[in-house]
Amino acid sequence: MQRRKFLRNLGILSASPFVMNGMPMQIMESNQLLRAAANNNEDRILVLIQLHGGNDGINSLIPIDLYDDYYNLRPNLAIPSRGARSFIPLDNTLDTKSQIGLHPDLLDFKYMYDRGNLAIIQNVGYEQLNQSHFRSQDIWLSGINSDEIGNDGGWIGRFLDDQYEVYPFEEENFDSLAFKDPLGIEIGSTVSLGFHSADIGGPTALAIRNPEAFANLVSSVGVDPTTCSDPSLVTSARYREKLKYIMDIESQSNSYAALLAQYYQAGTNSSEVTYPERYHMNAPGAVMKNSLAGQLKMIARLISGGCKTRVYLAKLGGFDTHADQVESYDPTVGFHSSLLYHVSSAMRAFHEDLNKQSLGDKVISMTFSEFGRRAISNYSYGTDHGKAAPMFICGNKVNGGVYNQENTENQTGINGAVGEHELYNHGKNPNIKQSFIKGEGRGNITPTVDYRQVYVSVLEDWFGTDTNTVRNQILPSLDSNLLKISGIIGSEALSAGDNNFLSNRFKFKTYPNPVKSIATFDIYINETASTQISIYDINGREVMKVVDRKLNSGKYKIDHDLTALTPGIYMAVLSQGDKKLTQKIIKK
């Protein structure tokens, strides 16, 4: 077979992806040894989730303290404050200005937040917003200022290029490589700028239908070596380099085909986790299916099979909601609602899948979108392009909470904001006061966190990348006065007993103790859910049920008569799903 036909079959010339289990994927190749000594974070994985179109952060995270302003700015879109589909209070321990109401279809984000596994970074963007989708995506993926031309590839590519040689290897050298896996894998039909390396101009893509078909294609088609030119015989340095690059890709396809097929076949998804397939409410047919869940499920299986790829990129489109963002008869359902459900439910399933396989500590996931939406809705039940939106980071090693600019004098934000700037922020929420939005805001919110400040946090605190490398090589155009958003990454796996975040939001105390008759059970819960308080004897048998019903989040003092218990030692257990707290009770 001719070389051109062989490469076309592999998708090299057309820049098509290869497809695993029916899912198109892109690969960024790795080669040779680590440039620097390996650090303790070399097995850590980042899964990026790109929300194409510009997510409406204001309907995702409703600022409760400014609810009247919120409602008046977008009465045809506003999520109600009461009723069956009202917003979900995120965290009653936050200060009043920072109180957030989650969209009702972000219930799975609430679940992860209450366990300390979700960080929300508010009001993220960049100065001088470019409202072109393509240009703004390039800015986010390149890691540059809005007035720069990106000539050095993408921020992910620069990070990987710093750690590894990014260039096709020769097949006979594959077994000697210290890192044999693709550095990056992208789900989709094109290679995003974020993965590009300045050294080679971009990653290489392969097109197949599934891992087995990919391996069969490479082994059965092959290339006749007698028809191949020796690159060393080509006199032109430019063409010699290009020919060698193409020939190396051919040999490289053999190695990656077998390796990825092996990982996929060896991997699994937990039988205890069900990935969501469809939106559970009313929405247009185009967004009923959860396409993100399938992507994350496949990534989890590759990780389970032993794939050490450092960065994955999954995508979900549809967020450019200029019209029909909600159903006219109910703002809590429709196009945008279904997308939010897909994101939160798929991310929860993904991390639960990894946790069931004891892989959760090595993976975090992070969302990003090229811009947000304006605070003011339009007459088409939609929103127009806006300057800022939230980012979400999930994982066991994430320090849960809500983040914005640190409230310190030396922490400079973008747009002249210092600390929690009163004009642009309201607590940790964006300021959507009508007086500001309709005046200086011109219908828009103003970002106070540069998106690269979040990247710095991930690069330094997750991957352990040296600060000088981050600032000088990976994100050189980031203003030196813009510091990383501290504290997002770093916690161990969380539990109610040893984590301050969770223990401050899930409390249990009994008194008097010892008790003769009436005991008071003093509890605080941050999640509206089925709640139980049971009493067990020293043999672990349940001897009394105090509470077994759904409770709304908040504080409760519950009196219960323990006269029927014989004197002795008992354990009172407060449980809400997988969260449990115990108190020893002495019955007189």
Coordinates of C-alpha atoms in Angstrom, one line a residue:
M1 CA 0.0 0.0 0.0
Q2 CA 1.2 3.5 -0.8
R3 CA 2.5 5.6 2.1
R4 CA -0.1 8.4 1.6
K5 CA -2.9 5.9 1.7
F6 CA -1.5 4.3 4.8
L7 CA -1.2 7.6 6.6
R8 CA -4.7 8.6 5.4
N9 CA -6.1 5.4 6.9
L10 CA -4.5 6.3 10.2
G11 CA -5.8 9.8 10.0
I12 CA -2.3 11.4 10.0
L13 CA -2.7 13.6 6.9
S14 CA -6.3 14.6 7.7
A15 CA -5.6 15.3 11.3
S16 CA -8.6 13.1 12.3
P17 CA -8.6 11.5 15.7
F18 CA -8.5 7.8 16.4
V19 CA -11.6 6.4 17.9
M20 CA -11.7 4.2 21.0
N21 CA -15.0 2.4 21.7
G22 CA -16.7 4.6 19.2
M23 CA -15.2 7.8 20.7
P24 CA -12.8 10.0 18.7
M25 CA -9.6 10.8 20.5
Q26 CA -6.4 12.8 19.9
I27 CA -3.0 11.8 21.2
M28 CA 0.0 13.9 22.1
E29 CA 3.1 11.8 21.8
S30 CA 5.8 11.4 24.4
N31 CA 9.4 10.4 24.0
Q32 CA 12.7 9.7 25.8
L33 CA 13.5 10.3 29.4
L34 CA 12.2 12.9 31.8
R35 CA 14.2 16.1 31.2
A36 CA 14.5 16.6 34.9
A37 CA 14.5 14.3 37.9
A38 CA 11.1 12.8 38.4
N39 CA 9.1 14.3 41.2
N40 CA 6.6 12.7 43.6
N41 CA 3.7 14.0 41.5
E42 CA 4.6 12.1 38.3
D43 CA 1.6 9.8 38.5
R44 CA -0.9 12.5 39.0
I45 CA -3.5 13.1 36.3
L46 CA -5.5 16.1 35.2
V47 CA -8.8 15.8 33.3
L48 CA -9.9 19.0 31.7
I49 CA -13.5 19.5 30.8
Q50 CA -14.1 22.2 28.2
L51 CA -17.6 23.7 28.2
H52 CA -18.0 25.0 24.7
G53 CA -19.9 28.2 24.1
G54 CA -19.6 30.2 27.3
N55 CA -21.3 28.9 30.5
D56 CA -23.9 31.0 32.3
G57 CA -22.3 31.2 35.7
I58 CA -25.0 33.3 37.2
N59 CA -27.7 30.7 36.7
S60 CA -25.2 28.0 37.8
L61 CA -24.4 29.8 41.0
I62 CA -27.1 32.1 42.2
P63 CA -25.9 34.9 44.6
I64 CA -28.5 34.5 47.4
D65 CA -27.8 37.8 49.1
L66 CA -28.4 39.6 45.8
Y67 CA -31.4 37.5 44.8
D68 CA -33.7 40.5 44.2
D69 CA -31.1 42.1 41.9
Y70 CA -30.6 38.7 40.2
Y71 CA -34.4 38.3 39.6
N72 CA -34.9 41.8 38.3
L73 CA -32.0 41.5 35.9
R74 CA -33.2 38.2 34.4
P75 CA -36.9 37.6 35.3
N76 CA -37.4 35.2 32.4
L77 CA -34.5 33.0 33.5
A78 CA -34.3 33.3 37.3
I79 CA -34.2 30.1 39.3
P80 CA -36.9 30.4 42.0
S81 CA -35.9 30.8 45.7
R82 CA -38.7 28.4 46.9
G83 CA -40.6 25.5 45.6
A84 CA -39.8 22.0 44.4
R85 CA -37.2 23.2 41.8
S86 CA -35.8 26.1 43.8
F87 CA -32.0 26.7 44.1
I88 CA -30.0 24.5 46.4
P89 CA -28.3 26.4 49.3
L90 CA -24.6 25.4 48.9
D91 CA -23.1 26.2 52.3
N92 CA -24.7 27.9 55.3
T93 CA -21.3 28.3 56.9
L94 CA -20.2 30.9 54.3
D95 CA -20.7 34.6 55.2
T96 CA -23.9 36.2 54.1
K97 CA -22.5 38.0 51.0
S98 CA -20.9 34.8 49.8
Q99 CA -24.0 32.6 50.1
I100 CA -24.6 30.6 46.9
G101 CA -27.7 28.8 45.6
L102 CA -26.8 26.0 43.2
H103 CA -29.0 25.4 40.1
P104 CA -31.3 22.5 41.0
D105 CA -29.6 20.3 38.4
L106 CA -26.3 20.7 40.1
L107 CA -27.3 18.4 43.0
D108 CA -24.3 16.2 42.4
F109 CA -22.0 19.2 42.8
K110 CA -23.7 19.7 46.2
Y111 CA -22.9 16.1 47.1
M112 CA -19.2 16.5 46.2
Y113 CA -19.0 19.9 47.9
D114 CA -20.4 18.6 51.2
R115 CA -17.7 15.9 51.2
G116 CA -14.9 18.5 50.6
N117 CA -14.2 17.4 47.1
L118 CA -15.4 20.4 45.0
A119 CA -13.7 23.7 44.8
I120 CA -15.5 26.6 43.1
I121 CA -13.5 29.5 41.8
Q122 CA -15.7 32.5 41.2
N123 CA -15.5 35.4 38.8
V124 CA -12.8 34.0 36.5
G125 CA -11.9 35.5 33.1
Y126 CA -9.3 37.8 31.6
E127 CA -8.9 41.5 30.8
Q128 CA -10.2 42.9 27.5
L129 CA -12.6 40.1 26.7
N130 CA -12.6 38.9 23.1
Q131 CA -16.2 37.9 22.3
S132 CA -15.2 35.6 19.4
H133 CA -15.6 32.0 20.5
F134 CA -12.6 30.9 18.5
R135 CA -10.3 33.6 19.6
S136 CA -11.3 33.4 23.3
Q137 CA -10.9 29.6 23.2
D138 CA -7.4 30.1 21.8
I139 CA -6.6 32.5 24.6
W140 CA -7.7 30.1 27.3
L141 CA -5.8 27.2 25.6
S142 CA -2.7 29.2 24.9
G143 CA -2.4 30.8 28.3
I144 CA -1.8 34.3 26.9
N145 CA -3.2 37.8 27.2
S146 CA -6.0 38.9 24.9
D147 CA -3.8 41.2 22.8
E148 CA -1.1 38.6 22.2
I149 CA -0.5 36.3 19.3
G150 CA 0.1 32.8 20.5
N151 CA 3.2 31.5 18.7
D152 CA 4.5 29.0 21.3
G153 CA 1.7 26.4 21.3
G154 CA -0.6 25.8 24.2
W155 CA -0.1 25.9 28.0
I156 CA -0.6 22.2 28.3
G157 CA 1.9 21.6 25.5
R158 CA 4.5 23.8 27.1
F159 CA 4.0 22.0 30.5
L160 CA 4.4 18.6 28.9
D161 CA 7.3 19.9 26.7
D162 CA 9.1 21.0 29.9
Q163 CA 8.8 17.5 31.4
Y164 CA 9.3 15.3 28.4
E165 CA 10.6 15.3 24.8
V166 CA 7.7 15.9 22.5
Y167 CA 8.6 14.4 19.2
P168 CA 7.8 11.1 17.5
F169 CA 10.1 8.3 18.5
E170 CA 11.6 5.5 16.4
E171 CA 9.8 2.2 17.0
E172 CA 13.0 0.3 17.9
N173 CA 13.6 2.7 20.8
F174 CA 10.1 2.2 22.3
D175 CA 11.0 -0.4 24.8
S176 CA 13.8 1.7 26.3
L177 CA 11.6 4.7 26.9
A178 CA 11.0 5.6 30.6
F179 CA 7.6 7.0 29.8
K180 CA 5.8 5.0 27.0
D181 CA 2.3 6.4 27.3
P182 CA 0.8 9.3 25.4
L183 CA 1.4 12.5 27.4
G184 CA -2.0 13.8 26.5
I185 CA -5.2 12.4 25.1
E186 CA -8.0 14.5 23.8
I187 CA -11.5 13.3 23.1
G188 CA -12.8 14.9 19.9
S189 CA -12.3 15.4 16.2
T190 CA -9.5 18.0 16.3
V191 CA -6.4 18.6 18.3
S192 CA -6.9 21.7 20.5
L193 CA -4.3 24.4 20.6
G194 CA -3.8 23.7 24.3
F195 CA -1.8 20.5 23.4
H196 CA 0.4 22.0 20.8
S197 CA 4.1 22.0 21.2
A198 CA 6.3 24.8 19.7
D199 CA 8.9 22.1 19.0
I200 CA 6.9 20.2 16.4
G201 CA 3.9 22.5 15.7
G202 CA 1.3 20.2 17.3
P203 CA 0.4 16.7 18.4
T204 CA -0.2 13.8 16.0
A205 CA -3.7 12.2 15.6
L206 CA -4.7 8.7 14.6
A207 CA -8.1 7.6 13.4
I208 CA -9.7 4.3 14.3
R209 CA -13.0 2.9 15.5
N210 CA -11.8 1.1 18.6
P211 CA -8.5 -0.1 20.1
E212 CA -8.7 -3.6 18.5
A213 CA -9.4 -2.2 15.1
F214 CA -6.5 0.3 15.5
A215 CA -4.1 -2.5 16.3
N216 CA -5.4 -4.6 13.4
L217 CA -5.1 -1.8 10.9
V218 CA -1.5 -1.1 11.8
S219 CA -0.4 -4.7 11.8
S220 CA -2.3 -5.7 8.6
V221 CA -1.7 -2.7 6.4
G222 CA 1.9 -1.9 7.1
V223 CA 4.3 -0.1 4.7
D224 CA 6.6 -1.7 2.2
P225 CA 10.1 -0.7 3.3
T226 CA 11.5 -1.1 -0.3
T227 CA 9.4 1.9 -1.3
C228 CA 10.5 4.1 1.5
S229 CA 13.2 6.7 1.1
D230 CA 15.9 6.9 3.6
P231 CA 15.6 10.4 5.2
S232 CA 19.4 10.6 5.5
L233 CA 19.6 10.6 1.7
V234 CA 17.3 13.6 1.3
T235 CA 19.5 16.7 0.6
S236 CA 17.0 19.3 1.8
A237 CA 17.2 19.7 5.5
R238 CA 13.6 20.9 5.7
Y239 CA 12.2 17.9 3.7
R240 CA 14.6 15.5 5.4
E241 CA 13.1 16.5 8.8
K242 CA 9.5 16.2 7.6
L243 CA 10.1 12.8 6.0
K244 CA 11.7 11.5 9.2
Y245 CA 8.8 12.9 11.2
I246 CA 6.2 11.1 9.0
M247 CA 8.2 7.8 9.1
D248 CA 8.5 8.0 12.8
I249 CA 4.8 8.5 13.1
E250 CA 4.2 5.3 11.2
S251 CA 6.4 3.3 13.5
Q252 CA 5.0 5.1 16.5
S253 CA 1.4 4.1 15.6
N254 CA 2.4 0.4 16.0
S255 CA 3.5 1.1 19.6
Y256 CA 0.6 3.2 20.7
A257 CA -2.0 0.9 19.0
A258 CA -0.9 -2.1 21.0
L259 CA -0.4 -0.1 24.2
L260 CA -3.8 1.7 24.3
A261 CA -5.6 -1.5 23.3
Q262 CA -3.9 -3.2 26.1
Y263 CA -4.9 -0.5 28.7
Y264 CA -8.5 -0.4 27.5
Q265 CA -8.8 -4.2 27.6
A266 CA -7.2 -4.4 31.0
G267 CA -9.2 -1.6 32.5
T268 CA -12.7 -1.6 33.9
N269 CA -15.4 0.6 35.3
S270 CA -16.8 -0.1 38.7
S271 CA -20.0 -2.2 38.7
E272 CA -21.2 -0.1 41.7
V273 CA -21.3 3.1 39.7
T274 CA -23.9 4.0 37.0
Y275 CA -22.9 6.7 34.6
P276 CA -25.8 9.0 33.7
E277 CA -27.2 8.6 30.2
R278 CA -30.0 11.1 29.8
Y279 CA -31.4 14.3 31.4
H280 CA -34.2 13.5 33.8
M281 CA -36.4 16.6 33.0
N282 CA -37.7 18.3 29.9
A283 CA -35.3 19.7 27.4
P284 CA -34.7 19.8 23.6
G285 CA -33.8 16.4 22.2
A286 CA -30.4 17.6 21.1
V287 CA -29.2 17.9 24.7
M288 CA -31.0 15.0 26.3
K289 CA -28.1 12.6 26.0
N290 CA -25.2 12.9 28.4
S291 CA -22.3 12.8 25.9
L292 CA -19.8 13.8 28.6
A293 CA -20.5 10.8 30.7
G294 CA -19.3 8.4 28.0
Q295 CA -16.0 10.3 27.6
L296 CA -15.3 10.3 31.3
K297 CA -16.2 6.6 31.5
M298 CA -13.7 5.8 28.9
I299 CA -11.0 7.9 30.5
A300 CA -11.7 6.1 33.8
R301 CA -11.3 2.7 32.1
L302 CA -8.0 3.7 30.5
I303 CA -6.7 4.9 33.9
S304 CA -8.0 1.7 35.5
G305 CA -6.0 -0.3 32.9
G306 CA -2.8 1.4 33.9
C307 CA -2.5 4.3 31.3
K308 CA -0.2 7.0 32.8
T309 CA -1.3 9.8 30.4
R310 CA -0.9 13.0 32.3
V311 CA -3.6 15.3 30.8
Y312 CA -6.9 14.3 29.3
L313 CA -9.3 16.7 27.6
A314 CA -13.1 16.0 27.3
K315 CA -15.6 18.4 25.9
L316 CA -19.3 19.3 26.2
G317 CA -20.9 21.8 23.8
G318 CA -24.1 23.8 23.7
F319 CA -23.4 26.5 26.2
D320 CA -23.8 29.4 23.7
T321 CA -27.3 30.1 24.9
H322 CA -28.3 33.3 23.2
A323 CA -31.9 32.0 22.9
D324 CA -34.0 29.3 24.5
Q325 CA -31.7 28.8 27.4
V326 CA -34.7 27.8 29.5
E327 CA -38.2 26.6 28.7
S328 CA -40.6 29.5 28.6
Y329 CA -43.0 27.8 31.0
D330 CA -40.3 26.8 33.6
P331 CA -36.8 28.5 33.9
T332 CA -35.5 25.5 35.9
V333 CA -35.6 23.1 33.0
G334 CA -34.5 23.2 29.3
F335 CA -31.3 23.5 27.4
H336 CA -28.9 25.0 30.0
S337 CA -30.3 23.0 32.8
S338 CA -29.7 19.7 31.0
L339 CA -26.1 20.7 30.3
L340 CA -25.5 21.5 34.0
Y341 CA -26.9 18.2 34.9
H342 CA -24.7 16.4 32.4
V343 CA -21.6 18.1 33.8
S344 CA -22.2 17.5 37.5
S345 CA -23.7 14.0 37.3
A346 CA -20.9 12.8 34.9
M347 CA -18.1 14.3 37.1
R348 CA -19.6 12.7 40.2
A349 CA -19.8 9.3 38.5
F350 CA -16.3 9.6 37.1
H351 CA -14.7 10.3 40.5
E352 CA -16.9 7.7 42.3
D353 CA -15.7 5.2 39.7
L354 CA -12.1 6.0 40.4
N355 CA -12.6 5.9 44.1
K356 CA -14.2 2.5 44.0
Q357 CA -11.0 1.3 42.3
S358 CA -8.7 3.1 44.8
L359 CA -7.6 5.5 42.0
G360 CA -9.3 8.6 43.2
D361 CA -6.3 10.2 44.9
K362 CA -4.3 10.5 41.7
V363 CA -6.9 12.3 39.6
I364 CA -8.5 15.8 39.6
S365 CA -10.9 17.3 37.0
M366 CA -11.3 20.9 36.1
T367 CA -13.9 22.7 34.0
F368 CA -13.3 25.8 31.9
S369 CA -15.3 27.8 29.3
E370 CA -14.1 30.5 26.9
F371 CA -16.3 33.1 28.7
G372 CA -19.4 33.6 30.7
R373 CA -22.8 35.3 30.1
R374 CA -24.1 38.7 30.9
A375 CA -26.0 39.3 34.1
I376 CA -29.0 40.8 32.1
S377 CA -31.1 38.3 30.1
N378 CA -32.4 39.0 26.6
Y379 CA -35.9 38.8 25.3
S380 CA -35.3 35.4 23.7
Y381 CA -35.0 33.6 27.0
G382 CA -31.3 33.6 26.7
T383 CA -28.1 35.4 27.6
D384 CA -25.3 37.1 25.6
H385 CA -21.5 36.7 26.0
G386 CA -20.1 37.9 29.3
K387 CA -16.7 38.5 30.8
A388 CA -16.5 36.0 33.7
A389 CA -17.7 32.6 34.8
P390 CA -16.9 30.1 37.6
M391 CA -14.5 27.2 37.3
F392 CA -15.1 23.9 39.1
I393 CA -12.3 21.5 40.3
C394 CA -13.1 18.1 41.7
G395 CA -11.2 15.3 43.4
N396 CA -10.1 13.7 46.6
K397 CA -7.0 16.0 46.8
V398 CA -9.0 19.2 46.3
N399 CA -9.6 21.5 49.2
G400 CA -13.4 22.1 49.0
G401 CA -14.7 25.6 49.3
V402 CA -15.5 28.8 47.4
Y403 CA -12.6 30.8 46.1
N404 CA -12.1 34.3 44.7
Q405 CA -9.3 36.8 45.3
E406 CA -7.7 36.5 48.7
N407 CA -8.8 39.3 51.0
T408 CA -5.3 40.7 51.4
E409 CA -3.8 44.1 50.5
N410 CA -1.0 42.5 48.5
Q411 CA -3.2 40.2 46.4
T412 CA -3.8 42.1 43.2
G413 CA -6.6 40.9 40.9
I414 CA -7.3 41.8 37.3
N415 CA -9.2 45.0 36.3
G416 CA -7.6 46.8 39.2
A417 CA -9.2 44.7 41.8
V418 CA -7.4 44.2 45.1
G419 CA -8.5 41.5 47.5
E420 CA -12.2 41.0 47.5
H421 CA -12.9 44.2 45.6
E422 CA -16.2 45.7 46.8
L423 CA -17.1 47.1 43.4
Y424 CA -16.5 43.9 41.4
N425 CA -17.2 41.2 44.1
H426 CA -20.0 40.8 46.6
G427 CA -18.3 38.6 49.2
K428 CA -16.9 35.8 47.1
N429 CA -19.6 36.2 44.5
P430 CA -19.6 38.5 41.5
N431 CA -21.3 41.8 42.1
I432 CA -24.6 41.8 40.2
K433 CA -26.2 44.8 42.0
Q434 CA -28.4 46.5 39.5
S435 CA -26.9 49.9 40.3
F436 CA -23.5 48.5 39.2
I437 CA -24.6 46.2 36.4
K438 CA -26.7 48.8 34.6
G439 CA -24.1 51.6 35.2
E440 CA -20.4 50.9 35.1
G441 CA -21.0 47.2 34.5
R442 CA -22.9 47.9 31.2
G443 CA -24.9 44.8 31.8
N444 CA -21.9 42.7 32.6
I445 CA -20.0 41.4 35.5
T446 CA -16.3 42.1 35.9
P447 CA -13.8 39.3 36.4
T448 CA -11.4 39.5 39.3
V449 CA -9.5 36.3 38.9
D450 CA -7.3 35.7 35.8
Y451 CA -7.8 32.2 34.5
R452 CA -4.1 31.6 34.5
Q453 CA -4.0 32.1 38.3
V454 CA -6.0 28.9 38.5
Y455 CA -3.6 27.2 36.0
V456 CA -0.7 28.2 38.2
S457 CA -2.4 26.6 41.2
V458 CA -2.8 23.3 39.3
L459 CA 0.7 23.3 37.8
E460 CA 2.4 24.1 41.1
D461 CA 0.3 22.4 43.7
W462 CA -1.0 19.4 41.7
F463 CA 1.9 18.6 39.3
G464 CA 4.6 20.1 41.5
T465 CA 6.0 22.2 38.7
D466 CA 8.7 24.7 39.8
T467 CA 7.4 28.3 40.1
N468 CA 10.1 29.7 37.9
T469 CA 9.2 27.2 35.2
V470 CA 5.6 28.1 35.4
R471 CA 6.1 31.8 35.3
N472 CA 8.9 31.9 32.7
Q473 CA 8.2 29.0 30.4
I474 CA 4.6 27.8 30.7
L475 CA 2.7 31.1 31.4
P476 CA 5.3 33.8 30.7
S477 CA 2.8 36.5 29.9
L478 CA 0.9 36.3 33.3
D479 CA 1.5 39.5 35.3
S480 CA 3.9 38.8 38.2
N481 CA 1.5 40.6 40.5
L482 CA -1.2 38.0 39.9
L483 CA -0.6 35.2 42.4
K484 CA -2.0 31.7 42.3
I485 CA -5.3 31.1 44.0
S486 CA -3.9 29.4 47.1
G487 CA -5.2 26.4 48.9
I488 CA -7.3 24.8 46.1
I489 CA -5.1 21.6 45.9
G490 CA -3.5 19.6 48.7
S491 CA -5.9 17.8 51.0
E492 CA -5.8 14.1 51.7
A493 CA -8.8 11.9 51.2
L494 CA -11.6 13.5 53.4
S495 CA -13.7 12.1 56.2
A496 CA -16.0 13.6 58.7
G497 CA -13.6 12.7 61.5
D498 CA -10.4 14.3 60.4
N499 CA -11.3 17.1 58.0
N500 CA -12.1 20.6 59.1
F501 CA -14.2 21.3 56.0
L502 CA -16.5 18.4 56.5
S503 CA -16.6 18.5 60.3
N504 CA -17.6 22.2 60.2
R505 CA -20.6 21.2 58.1
F506 CA -21.7 18.0 59.7
K507 CA -21.9 18.1 63.5
F508 CA -23.3 15.8 66.2
K509 CA -23.5 16.2 70.0
T510 CA -25.6 14.5 72.7
Y511 CA -26.3 15.8 76.2
P512 CA -26.7 15.3 79.1
N513 CA -24.1 12.5 79.2
P514 CA -24.5 10.3 81.3
V515 CA -28.2 10.5 80.7
K516 CA -31.1 9.0 82.8
S517 CA -34.1 9.7 80.6
I518 CA -34.4 12.5 78.1
A519 CA -31.4 13.0 75.8
T520 CA -30.9 16.0 73.4
F521 CA -29.4 15.3 70.1
D522 CA -27.8 18.5 68.8
I523 CA -27.0 18.2 65.0
Y524 CA -26.0 20.5 62.1
I525 CA -26.3 19.2 58.6
N526 CA -25.3 21.1 55.4
E527 CA -27.2 18.8 53.0
T528 CA -31.0 18.2 52.6
A529 CA -31.2 14.5 52.6
S530 CA -32.5 11.4 54.3
T531 CA -31.1 11.5 57.8
Q532 CA -30.9 8.8 60.5
I533 CA -30.0 8.8 64.2
S534 CA -29.8 5.3 65.7
I535 CA -28.6 3.9 69.0
Y536 CA -26.5 0.7 69.1
D537 CA -25.4 -1.5 72.0
I538 CA -21.9 -2.6 72.5
N539 CA -22.5 -5.7 70.3
G540 CA -23.4 -3.5 67.4
R541 CA -27.1 -4.2 67.4
E542 CA -29.5 -1.3 66.7
V543 CA -31.7 -0.9 69.8
M544 CA -33.4 2.4 69.2
K545 CA -34.3 4.7 66.2
V546 CA -34.3 8.4 67.1
V547 CA -34.7 9.9 63.6
D548 CA -35.4 8.4 60.2
R549 CA -36.7 11.0 57.7
K550 CA -35.6 13.6 55.3
L551 CA -34.3 16.8 56.9
N552 CA -33.5 20.1 55.3
S553 CA -30.0 21.5 55.9
G554 CA -29.7 23.4 59.1
K555 CA -29.5 23.1 62.9
Y556 CA -31.7 20.8 64.9
K557 CA -32.1 20.0 68.6
I558 CA -34.1 16.7 69.0
D559 CA -35.2 15.4 72.4
H560 CA -35.7 11.7 72.8
D561 CA -36.7 9.5 75.8
L562 CA -34.1 6.8 76.5
T563 CA -35.8 5.4 79.6
A564 CA -36.4 2.1 77.9
L565 CA -32.7 1.4 77.6
T566 CA -31.0 -0.6 80.3
P567 CA -28.1 1.1 82.0
G568 CA -24.8 0.7 80.1
I569 CA -22.7 2.0 77.2
Y570 CA -24.2 2.8 73.8
M571 CA -23.2 4.4 70.6
A572 CA -25.4 7.1 68.9
V573 CA -24.8 7.3 65.2
L574 CA -25.8 10.2 62.9
S575 CA -25.8 9.2 59.3
Q576 CA -26.6 10.9 56.0
G577 CA -25.7 8.7 53.0
D578 CA -22.0 7.9 53.4
K579 CA -21.4 10.5 56.1
K580 CA -21.4 9.2 59.7
L581 CA -20.6 10.6 63.1
T582 CA -20.8 8.7 66.4
Q583 CA -21.2 9.7 70.0
K584 CA -20.7 7.5 73.0
I585 CA -23.7 7.6 75.4
I586 CA -23.7 6.4 79.0
K587 CA -27.2 5.4 80.2
K588 CA -27.7 5.6 83.9

